[in-house]
PDB file of C-alpha atoms in Angstrom:
ATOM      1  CA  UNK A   1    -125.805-294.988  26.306  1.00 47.00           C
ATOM      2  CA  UNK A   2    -125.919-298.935  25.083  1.00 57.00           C
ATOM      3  CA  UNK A   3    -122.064-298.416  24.365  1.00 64.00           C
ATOM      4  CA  UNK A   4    -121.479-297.321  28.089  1.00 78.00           C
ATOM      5  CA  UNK A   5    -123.389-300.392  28.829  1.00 85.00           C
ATOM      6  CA  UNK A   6    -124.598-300.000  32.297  1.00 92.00           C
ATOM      7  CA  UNK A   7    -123.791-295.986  32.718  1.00 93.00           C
ATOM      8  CA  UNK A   8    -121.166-294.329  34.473  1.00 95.00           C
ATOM      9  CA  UNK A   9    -119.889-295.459  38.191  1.00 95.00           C
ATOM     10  CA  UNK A  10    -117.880-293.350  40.921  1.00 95.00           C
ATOM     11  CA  UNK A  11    -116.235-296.314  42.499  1.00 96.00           C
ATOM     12  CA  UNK A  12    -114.376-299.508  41.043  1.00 96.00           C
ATOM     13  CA  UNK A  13    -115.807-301.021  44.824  1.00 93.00           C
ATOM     14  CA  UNK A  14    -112.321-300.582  46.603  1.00 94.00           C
ATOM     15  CA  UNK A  15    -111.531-297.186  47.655  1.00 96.00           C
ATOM     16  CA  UNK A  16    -107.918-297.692  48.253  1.00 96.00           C
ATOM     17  CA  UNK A  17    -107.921-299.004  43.856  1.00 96.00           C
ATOM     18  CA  UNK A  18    -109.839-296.026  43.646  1.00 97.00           C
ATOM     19  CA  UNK A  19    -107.398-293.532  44.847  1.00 97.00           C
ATOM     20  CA  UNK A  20    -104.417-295.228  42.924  1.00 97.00           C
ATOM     21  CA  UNK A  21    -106.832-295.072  39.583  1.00 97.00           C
ATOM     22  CA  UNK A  22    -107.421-291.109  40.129  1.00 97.00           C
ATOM     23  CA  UNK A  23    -103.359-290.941  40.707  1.00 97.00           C
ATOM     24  CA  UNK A  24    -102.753-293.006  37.864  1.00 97.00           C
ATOM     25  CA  UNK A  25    -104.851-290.985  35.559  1.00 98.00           C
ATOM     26  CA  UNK A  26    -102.787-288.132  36.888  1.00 97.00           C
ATOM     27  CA  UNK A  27     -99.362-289.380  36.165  1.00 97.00           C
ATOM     28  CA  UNK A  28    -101.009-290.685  32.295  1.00 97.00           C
ATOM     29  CA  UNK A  29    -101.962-287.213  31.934  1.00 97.00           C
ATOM     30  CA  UNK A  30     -98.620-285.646  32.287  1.00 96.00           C
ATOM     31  CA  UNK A  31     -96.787-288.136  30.815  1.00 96.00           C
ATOM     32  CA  UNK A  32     -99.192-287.714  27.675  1.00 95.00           C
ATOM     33  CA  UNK A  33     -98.367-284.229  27.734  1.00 91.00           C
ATOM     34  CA  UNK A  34    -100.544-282.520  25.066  1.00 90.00           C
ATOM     35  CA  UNK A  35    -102.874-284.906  24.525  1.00 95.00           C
ATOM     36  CA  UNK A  36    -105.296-284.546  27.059  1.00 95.00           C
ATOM     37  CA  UNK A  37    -108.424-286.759  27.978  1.00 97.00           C
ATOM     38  CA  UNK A  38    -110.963-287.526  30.863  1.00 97.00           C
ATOM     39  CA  UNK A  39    -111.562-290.502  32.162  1.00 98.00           C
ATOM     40  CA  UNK A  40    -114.484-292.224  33.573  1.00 97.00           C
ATOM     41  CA  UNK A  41    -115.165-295.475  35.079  1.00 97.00           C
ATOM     42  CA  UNK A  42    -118.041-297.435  34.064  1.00 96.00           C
ATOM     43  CA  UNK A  43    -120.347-300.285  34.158  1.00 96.00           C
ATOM     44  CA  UNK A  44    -120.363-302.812  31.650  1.00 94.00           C
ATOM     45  CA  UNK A  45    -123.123-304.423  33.069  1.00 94.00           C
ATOM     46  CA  UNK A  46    -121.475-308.479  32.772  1.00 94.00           C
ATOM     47  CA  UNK A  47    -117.766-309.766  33.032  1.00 94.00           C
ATOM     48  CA  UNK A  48    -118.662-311.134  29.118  1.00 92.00           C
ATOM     49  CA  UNK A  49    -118.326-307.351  28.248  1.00 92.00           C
ATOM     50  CA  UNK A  50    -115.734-306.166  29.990  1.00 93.00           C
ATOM     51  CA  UNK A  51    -114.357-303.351  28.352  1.00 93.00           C
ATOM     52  CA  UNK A  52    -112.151-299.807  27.981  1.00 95.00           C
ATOM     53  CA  UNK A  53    -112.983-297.650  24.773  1.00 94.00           C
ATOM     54  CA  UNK A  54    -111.682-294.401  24.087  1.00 94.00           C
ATOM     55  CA  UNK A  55    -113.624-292.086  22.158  1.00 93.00           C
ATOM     56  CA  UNK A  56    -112.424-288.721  19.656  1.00 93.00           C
ATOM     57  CA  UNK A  57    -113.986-286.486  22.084  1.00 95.00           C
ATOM     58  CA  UNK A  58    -111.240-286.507  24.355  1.00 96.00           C
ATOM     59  CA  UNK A  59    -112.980-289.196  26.795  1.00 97.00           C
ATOM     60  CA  UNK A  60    -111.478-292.551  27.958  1.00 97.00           C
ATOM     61  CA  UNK A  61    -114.413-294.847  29.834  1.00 97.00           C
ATOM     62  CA  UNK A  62    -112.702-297.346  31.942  1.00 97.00           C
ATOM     63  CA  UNK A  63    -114.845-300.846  33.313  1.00 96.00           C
ATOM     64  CA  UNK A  64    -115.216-301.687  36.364  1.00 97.00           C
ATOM     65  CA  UNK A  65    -115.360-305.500  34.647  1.00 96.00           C
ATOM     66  CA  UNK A  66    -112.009-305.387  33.008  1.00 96.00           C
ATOM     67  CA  UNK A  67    -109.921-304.061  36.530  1.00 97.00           C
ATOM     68  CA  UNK A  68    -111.944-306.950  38.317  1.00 96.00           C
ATOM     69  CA  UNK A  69    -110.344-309.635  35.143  1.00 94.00           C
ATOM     70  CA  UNK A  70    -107.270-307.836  34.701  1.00 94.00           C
ATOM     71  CA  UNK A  71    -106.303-307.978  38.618  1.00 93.00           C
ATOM     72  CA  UNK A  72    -107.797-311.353  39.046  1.00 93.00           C
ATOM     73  CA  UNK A  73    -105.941-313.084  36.093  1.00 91.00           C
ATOM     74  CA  UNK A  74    -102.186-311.592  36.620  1.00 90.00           C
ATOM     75  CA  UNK A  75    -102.642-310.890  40.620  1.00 89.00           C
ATOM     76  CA  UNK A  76    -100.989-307.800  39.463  1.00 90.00           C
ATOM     77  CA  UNK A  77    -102.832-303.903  38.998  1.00 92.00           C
ATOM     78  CA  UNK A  78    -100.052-302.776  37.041  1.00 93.00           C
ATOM     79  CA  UNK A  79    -101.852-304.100  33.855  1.00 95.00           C
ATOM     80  CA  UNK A  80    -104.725-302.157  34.174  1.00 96.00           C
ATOM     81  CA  UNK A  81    -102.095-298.367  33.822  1.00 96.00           C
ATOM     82  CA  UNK A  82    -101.021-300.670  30.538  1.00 96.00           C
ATOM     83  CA  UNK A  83    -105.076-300.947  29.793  1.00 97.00           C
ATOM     84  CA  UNK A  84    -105.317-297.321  30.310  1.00 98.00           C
ATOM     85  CA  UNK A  85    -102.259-295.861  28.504  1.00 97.00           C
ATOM     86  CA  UNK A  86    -103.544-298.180  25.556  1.00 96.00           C
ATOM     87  CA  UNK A  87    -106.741-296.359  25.078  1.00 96.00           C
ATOM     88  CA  UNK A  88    -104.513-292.945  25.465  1.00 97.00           C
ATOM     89  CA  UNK A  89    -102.854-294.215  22.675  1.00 95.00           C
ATOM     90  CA  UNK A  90    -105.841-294.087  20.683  1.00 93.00           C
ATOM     91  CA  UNK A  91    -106.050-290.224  21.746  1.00 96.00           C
ATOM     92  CA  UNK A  92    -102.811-289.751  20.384  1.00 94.00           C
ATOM     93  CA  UNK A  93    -104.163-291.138  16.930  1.00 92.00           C
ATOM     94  CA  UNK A  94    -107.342-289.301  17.420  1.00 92.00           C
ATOM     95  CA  UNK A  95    -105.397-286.185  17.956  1.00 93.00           C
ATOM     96  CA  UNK A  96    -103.185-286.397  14.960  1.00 91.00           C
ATOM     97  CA  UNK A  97    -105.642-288.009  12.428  1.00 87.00           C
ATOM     98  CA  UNK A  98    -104.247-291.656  12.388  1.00 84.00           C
ATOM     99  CA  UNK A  99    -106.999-293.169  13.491  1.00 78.00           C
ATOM    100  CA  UNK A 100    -108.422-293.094  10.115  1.00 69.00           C
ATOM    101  CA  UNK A 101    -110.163-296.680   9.352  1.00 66.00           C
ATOM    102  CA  UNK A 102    -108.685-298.104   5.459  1.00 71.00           C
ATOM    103  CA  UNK A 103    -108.645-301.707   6.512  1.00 71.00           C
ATOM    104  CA  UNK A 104    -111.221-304.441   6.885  1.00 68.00           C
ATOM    105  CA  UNK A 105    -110.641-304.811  10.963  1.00 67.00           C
ATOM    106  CA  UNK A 106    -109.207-302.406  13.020  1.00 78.00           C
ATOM    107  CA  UNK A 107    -106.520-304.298  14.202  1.00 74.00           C
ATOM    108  CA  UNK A 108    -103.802-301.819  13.072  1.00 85.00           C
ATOM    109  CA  UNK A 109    -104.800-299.043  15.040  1.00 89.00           C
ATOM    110  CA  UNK A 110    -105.252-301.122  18.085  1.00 88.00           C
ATOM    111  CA  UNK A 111    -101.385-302.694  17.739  1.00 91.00           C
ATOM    112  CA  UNK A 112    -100.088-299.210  17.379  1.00 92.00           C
ATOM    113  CA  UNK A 113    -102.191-298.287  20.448  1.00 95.00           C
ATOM    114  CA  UNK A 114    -100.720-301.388  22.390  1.00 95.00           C
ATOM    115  CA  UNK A 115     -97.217-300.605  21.131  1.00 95.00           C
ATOM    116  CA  UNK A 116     -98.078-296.887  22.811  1.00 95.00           C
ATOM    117  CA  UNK A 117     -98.640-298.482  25.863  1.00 96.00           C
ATOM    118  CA  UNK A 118     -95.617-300.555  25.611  1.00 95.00           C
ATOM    119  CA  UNK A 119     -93.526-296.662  24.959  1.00 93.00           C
ATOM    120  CA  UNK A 120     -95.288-295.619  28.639  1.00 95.00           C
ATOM    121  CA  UNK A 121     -94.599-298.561  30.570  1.00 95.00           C
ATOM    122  CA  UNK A 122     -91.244-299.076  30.017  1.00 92.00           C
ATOM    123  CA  UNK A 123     -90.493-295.144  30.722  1.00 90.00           C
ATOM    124  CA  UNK A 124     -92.948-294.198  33.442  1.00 92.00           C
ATOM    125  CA  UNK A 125     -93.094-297.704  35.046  1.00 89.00           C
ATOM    126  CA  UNK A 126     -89.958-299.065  34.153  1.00 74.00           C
ATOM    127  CA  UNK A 127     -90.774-302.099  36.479  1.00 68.00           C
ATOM    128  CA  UNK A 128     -88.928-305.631  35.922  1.00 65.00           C
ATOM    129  CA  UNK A 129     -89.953-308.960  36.139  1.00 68.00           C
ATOM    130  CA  UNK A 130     -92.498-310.793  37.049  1.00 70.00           C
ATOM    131  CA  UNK A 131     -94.569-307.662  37.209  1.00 75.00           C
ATOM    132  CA  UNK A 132     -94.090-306.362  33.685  1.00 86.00           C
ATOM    133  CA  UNK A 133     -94.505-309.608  32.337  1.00 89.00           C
ATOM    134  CA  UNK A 134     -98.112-309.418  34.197  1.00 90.00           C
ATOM    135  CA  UNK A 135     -98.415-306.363  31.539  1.00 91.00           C
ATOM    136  CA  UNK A 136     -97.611-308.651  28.658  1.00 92.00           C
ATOM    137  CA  UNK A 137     -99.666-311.248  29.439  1.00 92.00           C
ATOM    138  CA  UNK A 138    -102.978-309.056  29.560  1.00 92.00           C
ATOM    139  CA  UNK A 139    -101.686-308.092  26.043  1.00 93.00           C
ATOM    140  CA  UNK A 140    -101.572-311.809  25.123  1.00 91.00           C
ATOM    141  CA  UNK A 141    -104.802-312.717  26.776  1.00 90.00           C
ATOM    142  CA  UNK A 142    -106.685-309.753  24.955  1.00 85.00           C
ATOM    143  CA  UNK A 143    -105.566-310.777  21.625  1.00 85.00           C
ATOM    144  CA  UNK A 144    -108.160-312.506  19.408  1.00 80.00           C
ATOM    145  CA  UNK A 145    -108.424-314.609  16.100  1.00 86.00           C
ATOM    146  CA  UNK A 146    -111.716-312.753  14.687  1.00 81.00           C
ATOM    147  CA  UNK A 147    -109.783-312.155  11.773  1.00 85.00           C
ATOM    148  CA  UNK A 148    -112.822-311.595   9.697  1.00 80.00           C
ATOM    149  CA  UNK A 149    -114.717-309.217  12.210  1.00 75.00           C
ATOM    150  CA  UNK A 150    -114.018-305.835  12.378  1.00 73.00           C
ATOM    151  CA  UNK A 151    -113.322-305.507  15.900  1.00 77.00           C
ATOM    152  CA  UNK A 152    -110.486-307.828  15.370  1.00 67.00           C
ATOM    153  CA  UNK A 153    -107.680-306.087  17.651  1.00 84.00           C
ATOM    154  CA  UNK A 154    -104.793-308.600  16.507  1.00 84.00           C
ATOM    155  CA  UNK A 155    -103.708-312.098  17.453  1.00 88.00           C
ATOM    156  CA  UNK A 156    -102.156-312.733  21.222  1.00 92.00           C
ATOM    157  CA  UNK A 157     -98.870-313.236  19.590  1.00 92.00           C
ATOM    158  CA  UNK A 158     -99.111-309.471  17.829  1.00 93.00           C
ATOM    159  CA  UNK A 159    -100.578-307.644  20.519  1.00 90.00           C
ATOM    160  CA  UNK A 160     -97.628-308.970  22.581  1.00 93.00           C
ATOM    161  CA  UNK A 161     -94.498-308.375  19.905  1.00 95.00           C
ATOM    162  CA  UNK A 162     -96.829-304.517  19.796  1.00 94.00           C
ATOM    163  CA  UNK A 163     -96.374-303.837  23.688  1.00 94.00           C
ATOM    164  CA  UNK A 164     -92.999-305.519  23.228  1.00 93.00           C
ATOM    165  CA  UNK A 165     -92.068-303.038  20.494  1.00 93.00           C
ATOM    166  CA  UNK A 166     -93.099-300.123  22.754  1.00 93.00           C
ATOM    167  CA  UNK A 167     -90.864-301.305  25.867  1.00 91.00           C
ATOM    168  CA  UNK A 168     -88.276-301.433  23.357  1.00 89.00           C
ATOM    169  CA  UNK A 169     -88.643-297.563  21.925  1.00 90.00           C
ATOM    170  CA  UNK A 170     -88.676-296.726  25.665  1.00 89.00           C
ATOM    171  CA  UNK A 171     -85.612-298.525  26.489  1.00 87.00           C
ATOM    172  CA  UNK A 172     -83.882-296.958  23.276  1.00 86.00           C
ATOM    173  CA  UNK A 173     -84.807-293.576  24.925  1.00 88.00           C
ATOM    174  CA  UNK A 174     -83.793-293.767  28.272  1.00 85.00           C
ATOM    175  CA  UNK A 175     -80.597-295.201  27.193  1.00 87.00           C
ATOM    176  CA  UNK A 176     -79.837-292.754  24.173  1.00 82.00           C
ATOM    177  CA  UNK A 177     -79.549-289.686  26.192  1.00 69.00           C
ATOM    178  CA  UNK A 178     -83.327-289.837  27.964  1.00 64.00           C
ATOM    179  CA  UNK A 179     -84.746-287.662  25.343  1.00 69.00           C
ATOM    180  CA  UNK A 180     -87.928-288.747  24.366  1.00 68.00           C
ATOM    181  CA  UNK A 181     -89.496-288.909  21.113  1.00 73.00           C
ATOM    182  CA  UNK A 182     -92.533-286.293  19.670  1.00 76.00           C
ATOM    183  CA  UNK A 183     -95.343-287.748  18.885  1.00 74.00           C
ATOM    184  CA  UNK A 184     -94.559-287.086  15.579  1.00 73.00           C
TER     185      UNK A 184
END
């Protein structure tokens, strides 16, 4: 329960974000074909913890805090599908045992998770402009220089060249015949 900080909530406040959340999480989960997860909003009872986390169980918990920073910092919601199709990147590695921890931080898995995010952005948003690069920045402003802690996620600069990376693979794709890759 203390990692769900406050508990689970039904409503991000806003219906109308609500109903675009539930259709986002419906587009993720056929884009993500075969890798399936449930998602639930929650409380993390203060903006100073605001917070997504995906767990091996097959659950994603989404925070009411982060959309409220995410939309107020970029002016833009299309961050927060980037948020969410970063913590479905850490089903993928759940799913196919690369989430296995060997390093002092976990900073790889969470750049391979971003660069995931990039790979669904630029196919299933494929938006230009000022609006992606609200995407990017959230990557930028997330990034952290706790190198010696083990939540360390990865510097602004390399969570940004890791959702970069991703926008790349999906460009490769949709112009090299719009097959995309396995997961493998």
């Amino acid at each position: 329960a203390g990692a769900l900080g406050c508990g689970l909530i039904t409503s991000f406040g806003d219906p109308f974000f609500d109903q675009r959340f539930q259709q986002e999480i419906a587009i993720q989960s056929s884009f993500w074909q075969g890798v399936p997860a449930t998602v639930y909003a929650f409380d993390e009872c203060s903006p100073a913890q605001a917070n997504a986390m995906a767990l091996p169980q097959k659950l994603i918990f989404f925070g009411g805090w982060l959309v409220q920073q995410i939309i107020f910092e970029t002016g833009s919601e299309l961050p927060v599908a980037g948020v969410l199709a970063h913590e479905w990147g850490h089903q993928i590695q759940f799913q196919f045992g690369w989430m296995g921890q060997t390093e002092p931080t976990v900073r790889r898995t969470e750049l391979e998770a971003d660069m995931w995010s990039g790979y669904y952005m630029g196919l299933a948003k494929s938006w230009a402009g000022p609006q992606m690069n609200a995407y990017l920045q959230t990557l930028f402003n997330i990034g952290d220089f706790n190198f010696h802690d083990r939540n360390h996620h990865g510097t602004p600069n390399q969570r940004l060249a890791a959702g970069a990376t991703g926008l790349d693979v999906a460009f490769r794709v949709a112009t090299g015949g719009g097959v995309p890759l396995t997961y493998q």
